Short mmCIF file of C-alpha atoms and ligand atoms in Angstrom, two decimals:
data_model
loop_
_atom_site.label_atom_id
_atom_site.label_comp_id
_atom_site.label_asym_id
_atom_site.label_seq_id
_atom_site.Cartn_x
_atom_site.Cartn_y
_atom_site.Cartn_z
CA UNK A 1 6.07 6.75 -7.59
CA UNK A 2 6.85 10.41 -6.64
CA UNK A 3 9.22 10.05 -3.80
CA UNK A 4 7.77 13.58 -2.69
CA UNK A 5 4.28 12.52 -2.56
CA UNK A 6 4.94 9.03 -0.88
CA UNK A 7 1.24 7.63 0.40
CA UNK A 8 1.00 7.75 4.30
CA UNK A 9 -0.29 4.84 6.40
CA UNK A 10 -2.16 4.39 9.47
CA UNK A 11 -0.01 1.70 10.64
CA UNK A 12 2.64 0.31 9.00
CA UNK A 13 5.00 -2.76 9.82
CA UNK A 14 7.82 -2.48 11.58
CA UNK A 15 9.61 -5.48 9.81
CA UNK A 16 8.72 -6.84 6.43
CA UNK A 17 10.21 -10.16 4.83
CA UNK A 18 10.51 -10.67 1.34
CA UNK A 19 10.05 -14.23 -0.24
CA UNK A 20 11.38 -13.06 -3.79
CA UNK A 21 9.88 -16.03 -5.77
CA UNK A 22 9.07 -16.01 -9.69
CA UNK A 23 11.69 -14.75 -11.21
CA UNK A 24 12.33 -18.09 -13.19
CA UNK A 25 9.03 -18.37 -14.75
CA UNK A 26 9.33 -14.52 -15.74
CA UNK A 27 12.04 -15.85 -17.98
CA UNK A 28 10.37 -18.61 -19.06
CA UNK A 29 7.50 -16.61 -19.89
CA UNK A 30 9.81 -14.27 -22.13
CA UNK A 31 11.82 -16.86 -23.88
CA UNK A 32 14.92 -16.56 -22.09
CA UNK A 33 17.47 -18.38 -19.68
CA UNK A 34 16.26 -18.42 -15.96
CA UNK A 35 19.31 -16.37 -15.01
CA UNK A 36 18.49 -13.20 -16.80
CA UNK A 37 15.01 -13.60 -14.56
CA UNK A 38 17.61 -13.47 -11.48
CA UNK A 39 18.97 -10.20 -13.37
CA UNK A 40 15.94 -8.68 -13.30
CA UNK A 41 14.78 -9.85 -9.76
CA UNK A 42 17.55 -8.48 -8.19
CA UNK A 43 16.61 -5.05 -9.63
CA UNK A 44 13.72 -5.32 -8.67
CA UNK A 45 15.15 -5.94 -4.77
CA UNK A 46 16.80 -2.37 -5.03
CA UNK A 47 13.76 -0.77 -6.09
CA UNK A 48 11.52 -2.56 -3.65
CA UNK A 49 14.55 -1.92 -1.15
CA UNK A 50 14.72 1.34 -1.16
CA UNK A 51 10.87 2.57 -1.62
CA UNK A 52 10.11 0.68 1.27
CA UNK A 53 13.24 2.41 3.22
CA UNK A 54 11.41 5.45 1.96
CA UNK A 55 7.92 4.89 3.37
CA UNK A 56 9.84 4.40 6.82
CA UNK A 57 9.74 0.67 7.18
CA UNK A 58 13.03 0.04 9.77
CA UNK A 59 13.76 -3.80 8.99
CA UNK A 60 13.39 -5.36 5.77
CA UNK A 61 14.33 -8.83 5.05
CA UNK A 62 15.33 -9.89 1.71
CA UNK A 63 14.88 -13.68 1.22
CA UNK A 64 17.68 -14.64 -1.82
CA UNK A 65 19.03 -18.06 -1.31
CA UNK A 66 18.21 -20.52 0.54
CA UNK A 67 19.88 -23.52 1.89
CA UNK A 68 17.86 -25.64 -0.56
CA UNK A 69 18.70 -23.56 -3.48
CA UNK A 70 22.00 -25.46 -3.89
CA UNK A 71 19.65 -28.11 -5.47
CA UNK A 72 20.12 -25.93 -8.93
CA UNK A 73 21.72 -26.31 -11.72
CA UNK A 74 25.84 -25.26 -11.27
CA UNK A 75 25.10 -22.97 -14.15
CA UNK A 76 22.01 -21.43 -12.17
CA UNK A 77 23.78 -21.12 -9.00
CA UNK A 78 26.87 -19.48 -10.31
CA UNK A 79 25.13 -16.96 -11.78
CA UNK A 80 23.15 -15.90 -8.73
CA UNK A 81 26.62 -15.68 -6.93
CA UNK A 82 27.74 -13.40 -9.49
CA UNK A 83 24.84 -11.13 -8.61
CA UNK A 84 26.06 -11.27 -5.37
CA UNK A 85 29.18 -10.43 -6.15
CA UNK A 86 27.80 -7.28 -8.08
CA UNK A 87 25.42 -6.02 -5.50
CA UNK A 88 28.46 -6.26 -3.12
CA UNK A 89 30.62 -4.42 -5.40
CA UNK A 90 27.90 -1.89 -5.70
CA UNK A 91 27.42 -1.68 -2.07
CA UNK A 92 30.85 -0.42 -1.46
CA UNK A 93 31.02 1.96 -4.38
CA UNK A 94 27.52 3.66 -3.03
CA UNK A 95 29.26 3.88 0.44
CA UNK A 96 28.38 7.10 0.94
CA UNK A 97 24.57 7.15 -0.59
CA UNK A 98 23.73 4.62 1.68
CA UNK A 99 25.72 6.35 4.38
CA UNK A 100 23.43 9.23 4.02
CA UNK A 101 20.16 6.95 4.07
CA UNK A 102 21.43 5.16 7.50
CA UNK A 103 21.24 1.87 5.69
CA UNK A 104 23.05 -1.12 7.88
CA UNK A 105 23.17 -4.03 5.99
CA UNK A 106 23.46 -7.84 7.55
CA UNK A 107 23.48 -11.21 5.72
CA UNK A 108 21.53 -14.00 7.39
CA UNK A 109 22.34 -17.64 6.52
CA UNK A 110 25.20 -19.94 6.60
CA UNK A 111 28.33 -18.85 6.34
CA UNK A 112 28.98 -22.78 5.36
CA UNK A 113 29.71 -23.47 1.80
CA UNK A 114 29.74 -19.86 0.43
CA UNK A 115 32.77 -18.50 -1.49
CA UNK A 116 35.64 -16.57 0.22
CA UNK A 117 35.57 -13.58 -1.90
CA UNK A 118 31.45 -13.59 -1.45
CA UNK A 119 32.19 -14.19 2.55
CA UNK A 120 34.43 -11.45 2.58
CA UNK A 121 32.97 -9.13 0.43
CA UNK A 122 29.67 -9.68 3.03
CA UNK A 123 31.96 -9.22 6.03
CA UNK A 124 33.28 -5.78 4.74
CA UNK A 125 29.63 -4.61 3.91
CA UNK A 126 28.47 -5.08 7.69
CA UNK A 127 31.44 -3.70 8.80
CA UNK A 128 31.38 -0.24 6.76
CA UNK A 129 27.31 0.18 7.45
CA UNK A 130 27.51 -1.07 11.47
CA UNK A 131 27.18 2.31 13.05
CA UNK A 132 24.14 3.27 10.73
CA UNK A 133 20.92 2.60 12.55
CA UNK A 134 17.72 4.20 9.99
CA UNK A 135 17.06 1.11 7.89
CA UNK A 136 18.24 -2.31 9.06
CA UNK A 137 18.38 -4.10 5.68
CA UNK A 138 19.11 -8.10 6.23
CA UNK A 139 19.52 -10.22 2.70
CA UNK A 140 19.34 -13.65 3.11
CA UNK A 141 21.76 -15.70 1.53
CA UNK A 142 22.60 -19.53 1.76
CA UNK A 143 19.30 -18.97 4.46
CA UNK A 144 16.78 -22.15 6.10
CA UNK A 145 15.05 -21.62 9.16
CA UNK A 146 15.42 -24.53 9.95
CA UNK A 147 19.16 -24.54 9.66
CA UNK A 148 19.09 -21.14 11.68
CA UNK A 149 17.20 -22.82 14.80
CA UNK A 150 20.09 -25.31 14.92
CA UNK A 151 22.22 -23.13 15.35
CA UNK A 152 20.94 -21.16 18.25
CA UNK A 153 20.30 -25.05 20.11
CA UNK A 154 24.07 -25.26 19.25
CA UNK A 155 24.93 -22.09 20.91
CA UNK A 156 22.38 -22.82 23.80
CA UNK A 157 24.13 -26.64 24.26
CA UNK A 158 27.38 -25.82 24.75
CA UNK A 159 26.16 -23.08 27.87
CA UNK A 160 24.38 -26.31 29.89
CA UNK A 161 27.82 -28.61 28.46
CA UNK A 162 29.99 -25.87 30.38
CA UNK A 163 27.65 -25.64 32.72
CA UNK A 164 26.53 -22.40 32.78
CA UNK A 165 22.71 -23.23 31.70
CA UNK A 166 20.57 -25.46 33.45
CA UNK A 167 18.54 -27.37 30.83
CA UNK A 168 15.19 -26.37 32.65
CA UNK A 169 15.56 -22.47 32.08
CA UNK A 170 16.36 -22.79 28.16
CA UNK A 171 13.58 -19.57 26.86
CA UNK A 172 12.07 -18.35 23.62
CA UNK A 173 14.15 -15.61 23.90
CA UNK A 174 17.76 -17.33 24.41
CA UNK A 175 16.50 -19.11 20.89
CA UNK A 176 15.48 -15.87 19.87
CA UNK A 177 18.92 -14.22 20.61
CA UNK A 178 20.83 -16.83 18.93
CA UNK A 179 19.33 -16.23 15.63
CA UNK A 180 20.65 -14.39 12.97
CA UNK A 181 17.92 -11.78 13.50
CA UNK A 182 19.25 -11.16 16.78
CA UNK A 183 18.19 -7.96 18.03
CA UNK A 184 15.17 -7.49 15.56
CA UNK A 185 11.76 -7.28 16.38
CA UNK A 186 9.76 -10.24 14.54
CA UNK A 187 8.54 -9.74 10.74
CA UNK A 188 4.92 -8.29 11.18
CA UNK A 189 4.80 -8.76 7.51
CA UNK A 190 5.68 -11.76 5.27
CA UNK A 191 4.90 -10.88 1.18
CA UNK A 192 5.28 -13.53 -1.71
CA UNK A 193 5.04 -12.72 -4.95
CA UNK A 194 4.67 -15.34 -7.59
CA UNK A 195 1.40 -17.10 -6.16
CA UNK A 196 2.90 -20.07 -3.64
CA UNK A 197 1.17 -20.10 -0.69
CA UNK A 198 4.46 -21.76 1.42
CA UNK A 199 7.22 -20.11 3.79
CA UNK A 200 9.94 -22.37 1.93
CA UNK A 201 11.74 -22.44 5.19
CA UNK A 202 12.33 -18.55 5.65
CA UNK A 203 12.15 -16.71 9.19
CA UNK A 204 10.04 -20.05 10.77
CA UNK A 205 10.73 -18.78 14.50
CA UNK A 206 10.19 -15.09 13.68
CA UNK A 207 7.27 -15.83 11.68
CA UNK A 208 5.04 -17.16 14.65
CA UNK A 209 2.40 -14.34 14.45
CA UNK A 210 3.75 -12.59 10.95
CA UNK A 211 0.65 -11.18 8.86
CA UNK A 212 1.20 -13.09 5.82
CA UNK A 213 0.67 -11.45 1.96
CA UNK A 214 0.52 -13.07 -1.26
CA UNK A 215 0.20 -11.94 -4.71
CA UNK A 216 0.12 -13.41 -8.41
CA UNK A 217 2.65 -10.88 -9.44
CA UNK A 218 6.25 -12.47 -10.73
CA UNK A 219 9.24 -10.66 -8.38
CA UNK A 220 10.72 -9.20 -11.17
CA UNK A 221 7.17 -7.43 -11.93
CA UNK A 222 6.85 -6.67 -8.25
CA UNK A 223 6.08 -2.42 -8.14
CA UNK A 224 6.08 0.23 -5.54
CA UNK A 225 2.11 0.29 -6.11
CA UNK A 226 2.14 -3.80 -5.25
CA UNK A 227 3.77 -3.02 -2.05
CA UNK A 228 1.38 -0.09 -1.20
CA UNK A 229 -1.44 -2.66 -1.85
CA UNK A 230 -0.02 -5.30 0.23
CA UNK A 231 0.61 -2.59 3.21
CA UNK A 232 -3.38 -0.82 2.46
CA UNK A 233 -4.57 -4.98 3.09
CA UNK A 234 -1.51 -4.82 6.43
CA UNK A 235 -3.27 -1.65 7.95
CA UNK A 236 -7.03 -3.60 8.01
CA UNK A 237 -5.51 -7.05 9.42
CA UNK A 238 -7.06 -7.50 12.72
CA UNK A 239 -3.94 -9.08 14.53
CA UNK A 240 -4.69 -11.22 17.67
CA UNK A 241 -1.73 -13.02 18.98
CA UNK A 242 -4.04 -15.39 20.51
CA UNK A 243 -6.04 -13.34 22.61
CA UNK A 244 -9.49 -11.84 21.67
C1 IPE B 301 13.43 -16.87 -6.80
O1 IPE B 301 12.94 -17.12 -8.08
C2 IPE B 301 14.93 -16.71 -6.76
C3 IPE B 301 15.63 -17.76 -6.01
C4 IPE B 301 15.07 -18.76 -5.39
C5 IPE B 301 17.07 -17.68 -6.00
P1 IPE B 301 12.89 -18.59 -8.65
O2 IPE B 301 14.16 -18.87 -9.36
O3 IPE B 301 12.53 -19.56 -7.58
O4 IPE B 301 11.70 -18.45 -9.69
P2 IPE B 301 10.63 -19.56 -10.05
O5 IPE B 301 9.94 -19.94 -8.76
O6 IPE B 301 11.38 -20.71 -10.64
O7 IPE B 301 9.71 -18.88 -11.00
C1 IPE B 302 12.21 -19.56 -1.92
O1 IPE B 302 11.89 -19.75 -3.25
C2 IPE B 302 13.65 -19.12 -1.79
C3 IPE B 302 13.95 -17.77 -2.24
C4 IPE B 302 13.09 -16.94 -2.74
C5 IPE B 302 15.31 -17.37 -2.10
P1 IPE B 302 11.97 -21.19 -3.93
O2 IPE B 302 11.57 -21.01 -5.33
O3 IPE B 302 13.30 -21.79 -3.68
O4 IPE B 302 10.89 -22.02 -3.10
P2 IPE B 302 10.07 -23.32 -3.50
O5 IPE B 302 11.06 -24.32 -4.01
O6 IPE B 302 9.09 -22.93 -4.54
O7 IPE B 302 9.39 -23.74 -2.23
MG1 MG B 303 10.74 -20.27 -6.93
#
């Protein structure tokens, strides 16, 4: 798409999340290991990344491993860490692109069970994009929902245990600020590619009222025009939060 001649929108998210689902059966469709489909998907993720940067979108929210995913093959899930460990190579050596584009990048999941290097590597990439406020880019790694809500309780529990919470004025928003989303307004967006109609545990608090988009398209097909058709269908969404 011509990056000077980007389409404009009436209204447009403020915070999309990315289920990036499909990019095994791409490979199966071609012939080839599911791995290579991972290669592809995670190009994909840049592209998708930074056209939707582009179009002004301030949070995006990358969806690419979740707590469940451990389930894989060893071969599978070593491979996908490898991408990791690429994109966060890459991420350093485009310091100062993304410096210029006001990118701040933040992992959401578990820190439990992930490699050092990959912890550390993660740890350096918030640090050197913390000041940068433009484009709040989250990727989800070693992510569940439901593992994220825990957490926050946890954090809650041990206010009332010292005493400085009383049970009975527990909020939404104290589980709200204990998420790894901290911070961010909720996804007004939520688009899967690959045809499943199911959250698969991502963003289940923020995701109360979140508008939600599928599409048949495999991630690693995913285009700039599929996300331009999925924000057109956004801008005619009729969005109630309950009331009339
Ligand atoms: C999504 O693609 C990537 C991850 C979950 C890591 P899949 O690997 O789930 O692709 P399909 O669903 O098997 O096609
Ligand atoms: C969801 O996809 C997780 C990611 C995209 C990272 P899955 O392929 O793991 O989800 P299910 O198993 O189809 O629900
Ligand atoms: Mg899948």
């Amino acid at each position: 798409m011509d990056l000077n001649n980007l389409p404009h929108f009436d209204v447009l998210p403020q915070h999309i999340g990315f289920i990036m689902d499909g990019n095994g059966r791409w490979a199966k469709e071609r012939g080839l290991p599911r791995y290579k489909g991972h290669i592809e998907g995670a190009k994909t993720f840049r592209k998708i990344g930074e056209f939707a940067g582009d179009l002004g979108i301030k949070y995006l929210t990358f969806y690419a491993f979740s707590t469940e995913n451990w389930k894989r093959p060893p071969d599978e899930v070593a491979a996908i860490m490898n991408l990791f460990r690429e994109y966060l190579k890459e991420l350093d050596d485009r310091k100062a692109e993304n410096e210029e584009k006001g990118i701040q990048v933040n992992f959401i999941g578990s820190k439990k069970g992930l490699p050092k290097d990959i912890l550390a590597m993660m740890k350096y990439s918030e640090k050197i994009t913390e000041d940068k406020t433009k484009v709040y880019l989250n990727i989800a790694v070693n992510y569940g929902g439901r593992e994220e809500i825990v957490h926050s309780v946890k954090l809650i529990a041990k206010l009332v245990k010292k005493g400085k919470l009383k049970p009975d004025d527990i909020t939404e928003d104290m589980i709200s600020r204990g998420l790894y989303t901290a911070g961010m307004p909720d996804p007004d967006l939520i688009i899967r590619p690959s045809g499943e109609k199911r959250l698969s545990n991502f963003l289940l608090w923020q995701a109360a009222y979140a508008e939600f988009w599928s599409s048949n398209v495999l991630w690693p097909d995913f285009t700039e025009e599929d996300l331009v058709e999925a924000l057109r269908n956004f801008e005619k969404r009729n969005r109630r939060f309950g009331g009339v």
